[in-house]
Amino acid sequence: LLHDADGQPGMSAKWYLLLITNYSNQEGTIRIKPTANSTATTNCNLISTNDNAGTSNSPVCEGETLLLTCTDPEEGATYNWTGPNGFSQSTTNPTLSIPNATPNMSGTYHMTMSGAAQTVNEATLDVIITPSPTPGIVADHQTICIGESVHLSTDGNHPDYTYSWAIMQNGNSSVIANNNQTSIVVYPAESSRYALIAQKDGCTGMEFVDITVNPSPDIEFDIDNSSLCNGESANITASGGTQYQWS
């Protein structure tokens, strides 16, 4: 039987708070039974002692998937997340997956969990989305003849990046320089795509340039008279090219 602060039996129009703490963290049953002829009502909400029941995989790189997780889930619960720039999403999965994260998603996220047993958990998470490096690549020529070279270099705007170079051919990539060179010279034997790979703060970004390699022309020529006497002439006709130089 509950009594008020003066030791008198409970009176109408009063609230009484019964706080039960489950230090053992074991399941149990609580029964509240009103006395005969009582008109009292109960509100048996369970209050979680976990005031930050969440974690994330932050920091993540731009373009990766951000994971927000309730670490104290409950079967049948709903997890309500809010965050920067008006973000709001509810899910019944303890982990919320946000693909293709962008830097403007960085900030503070708040989670409230409401469950079938009226348990309420909360979490506040600070999330960082690291921007991907944005290297710039410069080629002194993008169309060459076979046997010629191309000088490739960075744009010089990001001395804090770590660089490597790769060639992309027939759907495959091969690293051709990985010792933080800011420029290289290549001799492509066929048309190729080159990649400049930059890394910073554990994140990777790439820039590409296409080099077109024109094959050497297959020149043919005919002469109408290959045996001449002094003073005679012959006509020589060439084919297979677009411009000709005779010597």
Coordinates of C-alpha atoms in Angstrom, one line a residue:
L1 CA 0.0 0.0 0.0
L2 CA 1.4 3.4 -1.0
H3 CA 1.4 6.3 1.4
D4 CA 1.9 10.0 0.8
A5 CA 4.6 12.2 2.2
D6 CA 2.6 12.6 5.5
G7 CA 2.3 8.9 6.0
Q8 CA -1.4 8.8 5.1
P9 CA -2.9 6.3 2.7
G10 CA -2.9 7.4 -0.9
M11 CA -5.5 10.0 -1.7
S12 CA -7.2 10.8 -5.0
A13 CA -5.8 13.3 -7.5
K14 CA -2.2 12.6 -6.4
W15 CA 0.8 11.0 -8.3
Y16 CA 3.1 8.5 -6.7
L17 CA 6.4 7.4 -8.2
L18 CA 7.8 3.9 -7.6
L19 CA 11.3 3.6 -8.9
I20 CA 12.7 0.1 -9.3
T21 CA 16.4 -0.3 -10.3
N22 CA 17.5 -3.6 -11.9
Y23 CA 21.2 -3.7 -11.0
S24 CA 21.4 -7.4 -12.0
N25 CA 20.4 -6.5 -15.6
Q26 CA 18.4 -9.8 -15.6
E27 CA 14.9 -10.2 -16.9
G28 CA 12.1 -10.1 -14.3
T29 CA 8.4 -9.5 -13.9
I30 CA 6.8 -6.6 -12.0
R31 CA 3.1 -6.8 -11.1
I32 CA 1.1 -3.8 -9.8
K33 CA -2.3 -4.7 -8.4
P34 CA -4.8 -2.0 -7.3
T35 CA -6.8 -2.5 -4.1
A36 CA -10.5 -3.2 -4.2
N37 CA -12.7 -0.4 -5.4
S38 CA -9.6 1.6 -6.5
T39 CA -9.9 3.9 -9.5
A40 CA -6.1 4.5 -9.8
T41 CA -4.3 4.0 -13.0
T42 CA -0.6 3.2 -13.7
N43 CA 2.0 4.2 -16.3
C44 CA 4.7 1.6 -16.2
N45 CA 7.4 3.0 -18.4
L46 CA 10.8 1.5 -18.2
I47 CA 13.7 4.0 -18.2
S48 CA 17.0 2.9 -19.6
T49 CA 20.2 3.8 -17.8
N50 CA 22.1 3.8 -21.1
D51 CA 22.1 7.4 -22.1
N52 CA 24.4 7.0 -25.1
A53 CA 23.5 3.7 -26.6
G54 CA 25.0 4.2 -30.0
T55 CA 28.2 4.0 -32.1
S56 CA 29.3 4.6 -35.7
N57 CA 32.0 3.7 -38.1
S58 CA 33.1 7.4 -38.3
P59 CA 35.4 8.8 -39.7
V60 CA 34.6 7.5 -43.2
C61 CA 35.8 8.7 -46.6
E62 CA 33.6 10.5 -49.0
G63 CA 31.6 8.0 -51.1
E64 CA 31.8 5.2 -48.5
T65 CA 28.8 3.9 -46.4
L66 CA 28.1 5.6 -43.0
L67 CA 26.8 3.1 -40.4
L68 CA 24.9 4.4 -37.3
T69 CA 24.2 1.6 -34.8
C70 CA 22.2 1.3 -31.6
T71 CA 24.3 -0.7 -29.2
D72 CA 21.5 -1.5 -26.8
P73 CA 18.8 -2.8 -29.3
E74 CA 15.4 -4.3 -28.4
E75 CA 13.4 -6.7 -30.5
G76 CA 10.5 -4.9 -32.2
A77 CA 11.9 -1.5 -31.5
T78 CA 11.9 1.5 -33.8
Y79 CA 15.1 3.6 -34.1
N80 CA 14.6 7.3 -35.0
W81 CA 17.6 9.1 -36.3
T82 CA 18.0 12.9 -36.9
G83 CA 21.1 14.7 -38.1
P84 CA 22.7 17.6 -40.0
N85 CA 20.8 19.5 -42.8
G86 CA 17.4 18.2 -41.7
F87 CA 18.3 14.5 -41.9
S88 CA 15.6 12.3 -40.4
Q89 CA 15.1 8.6 -40.9
S90 CA 13.4 5.8 -38.9
T91 CA 14.2 2.1 -39.2
T92 CA 13.5 -1.2 -37.4
N93 CA 17.1 -2.3 -38.0
P94 CA 19.5 -1.4 -35.1
T95 CA 22.0 -0.3 -37.7
L96 CA 21.2 2.5 -40.2
S97 CA 23.2 2.3 -43.4
I98 CA 23.7 5.6 -45.3
P99 CA 25.5 4.9 -48.7
N100 CA 27.6 7.4 -50.7
A101 CA 28.4 9.6 -47.7
T102 CA 29.3 13.3 -48.5
P103 CA 31.2 15.8 -46.4
N104 CA 28.1 17.8 -45.7
M105 CA 26.8 14.8 -43.8
S106 CA 29.4 15.5 -41.1
G107 CA 27.9 16.6 -37.7
T108 CA 25.9 15.4 -34.8
Y109 CA 23.4 12.6 -35.0
H110 CA 20.8 11.9 -32.4
M111 CA 18.9 8.6 -32.0
T112 CA 15.8 7.8 -29.9
M113 CA 14.6 4.2 -29.6
S114 CA 11.0 3.3 -28.8
G115 CA 10.3 -0.4 -28.1
A116 CA 7.4 -2.7 -27.6
A117 CA 8.2 -2.7 -23.8
Q118 CA 8.2 1.1 -23.8
T119 CA 12.0 1.2 -23.3
V120 CA 13.5 4.5 -24.4
N121 CA 17.2 4.6 -25.3
E122 CA 19.0 7.6 -26.6
A123 CA 22.4 8.2 -28.4
T124 CA 24.3 11.2 -29.6
L125 CA 27.1 10.7 -32.1
D126 CA 29.5 13.0 -33.7
V127 CA 30.3 11.9 -37.3
I128 CA 33.1 13.0 -39.7
I129 CA 33.0 12.4 -43.4
T130 CA 36.5 13.0 -44.8
P131 CA 36.6 14.6 -48.3
S132 CA 38.3 12.5 -51.0
P133 CA 41.5 13.9 -52.5
T134 CA 40.9 15.7 -55.9
P135 CA 44.2 15.4 -57.8
G136 CA 44.8 17.2 -61.1
I137 CA 46.7 15.6 -63.9
V138 CA 48.6 17.5 -66.7
A139 CA 49.8 15.9 -70.0
D140 CA 52.1 17.8 -72.4
H141 CA 50.5 15.8 -75.3
Q142 CA 47.4 13.7 -75.6
T143 CA 47.9 12.6 -79.2
I144 CA 51.2 11.2 -80.2
C145 CA 52.8 8.8 -82.8
I146 CA 54.0 5.4 -81.8
G147 CA 57.5 5.7 -80.3
E148 CA 57.0 9.2 -78.9
S149 CA 56.8 10.1 -75.2
V150 CA 54.3 11.9 -73.0
H151 CA 55.2 13.9 -69.9
L152 CA 52.6 13.5 -67.1
S153 CA 52.5 15.6 -64.0
T154 CA 50.3 16.7 -61.1
D155 CA 48.8 20.2 -61.2
G156 CA 51.0 21.1 -58.2
N157 CA 48.1 22.4 -56.1
H158 CA 48.2 19.7 -53.4
P159 CA 51.7 19.2 -51.8
D160 CA 50.0 17.3 -48.9
Y161 CA 48.9 14.4 -51.2
T162 CA 50.8 11.2 -51.6
Y163 CA 50.8 10.1 -55.3
S164 CA 51.1 7.0 -57.4
W165 CA 50.5 6.3 -61.1
A166 CA 48.8 3.5 -63.0
I167 CA 48.0 2.6 -66.5
M168 CA 44.6 1.3 -67.5
Q169 CA 44.5 -1.1 -70.5
N170 CA 41.9 -3.7 -71.6
G171 CA 40.0 -3.4 -68.4
N172 CA 43.1 -4.0 -66.2
S173 CA 45.2 -1.5 -64.2
S174 CA 48.9 -1.7 -63.4
V175 CA 50.8 0.5 -61.1
I176 CA 53.8 2.0 -62.9
A177 CA 55.1 4.4 -60.2
N178 CA 54.3 4.4 -56.5
N179 CA 57.1 6.3 -54.8
N180 CA 55.2 9.7 -54.6
Q181 CA 56.5 11.0 -57.9
T182 CA 54.8 14.2 -59.0
S183 CA 55.7 13.6 -62.7
I184 CA 56.6 10.7 -65.0
V185 CA 57.5 10.1 -68.6
V186 CA 55.7 7.3 -70.5
Y187 CA 56.1 5.7 -73.9
P188 CA 52.7 4.1 -74.7
A189 CA 52.7 1.6 -77.5
E190 CA 49.0 1.9 -77.9
S191 CA 46.2 4.3 -76.9
S192 CA 46.0 4.1 -73.1
R193 CA 44.4 5.7 -70.1
Y194 CA 46.6 6.8 -67.2
A195 CA 45.5 7.4 -63.6
L196 CA 46.9 9.7 -61.0
I197 CA 46.1 8.2 -57.6
A198 CA 46.2 10.6 -54.6
Q199 CA 45.9 9.7 -50.9
K200 CA 45.3 11.9 -47.9
D201 CA 44.0 11.1 -44.4
G202 CA 43.3 7.5 -45.4
C203 CA 41.1 8.5 -48.3
T204 CA 41.8 8.0 -52.0
G205 CA 40.9 10.0 -55.1
M206 CA 41.8 9.5 -58.8
E207 CA 42.1 11.6 -62.0
F208 CA 42.4 10.2 -65.5
V209 CA 43.9 11.2 -68.8
D210 CA 43.5 9.5 -72.2
I211 CA 46.5 9.3 -74.5
T212 CA 45.8 8.5 -78.2
V213 CA 48.7 6.7 -80.0
N214 CA 48.5 6.9 -83.8
P215 CA 50.3 4.0 -85.6
S216 CA 53.1 4.7 -88.1
P217 CA 51.7 5.0 -91.6
D218 CA 52.2 2.1 -94.0
I219 CA 53.8 3.9 -97.0
E220 CA 53.9 2.5 -100.4
F221 CA 55.2 4.0 -103.7
D222 CA 55.4 3.2 -107.3
I223 CA 57.8 4.3 -110.0
D224 CA 57.0 4.2 -113.7
N225 CA 60.5 3.8 -114.8
S226 CA 63.2 2.3 -112.6
S227 CA 65.9 2.3 -115.2
L228 CA 66.9 5.6 -116.5
C229 CA 69.4 7.1 -118.9
N230 CA 71.1 10.4 -118.2
G231 CA 68.6 13.2 -118.7
E232 CA 65.5 11.0 -118.5
S233 CA 62.8 11.3 -115.8
A234 CA 60.5 9.1 -113.8
N235 CA 57.3 9.6 -111.9
I236 CA 57.2 8.3 -108.3
T237 CA 53.7 8.0 -106.7
A238 CA 53.4 7.6 -102.9
S239 CA 50.3 6.4 -100.9
G240 CA 49.4 5.5 -97.3
G241 CA 50.0 9.0 -95.8
T242 CA 48.4 12.4 -95.5
Q243 CA 51.6 14.5 -95.9
Y244 CA 54.8 13.6 -97.7
Q245 CA 58.4 14.9 -97.6
W246 CA 60.9 13.7 -100.2
S247 CA 64.6 13.6 -99.8

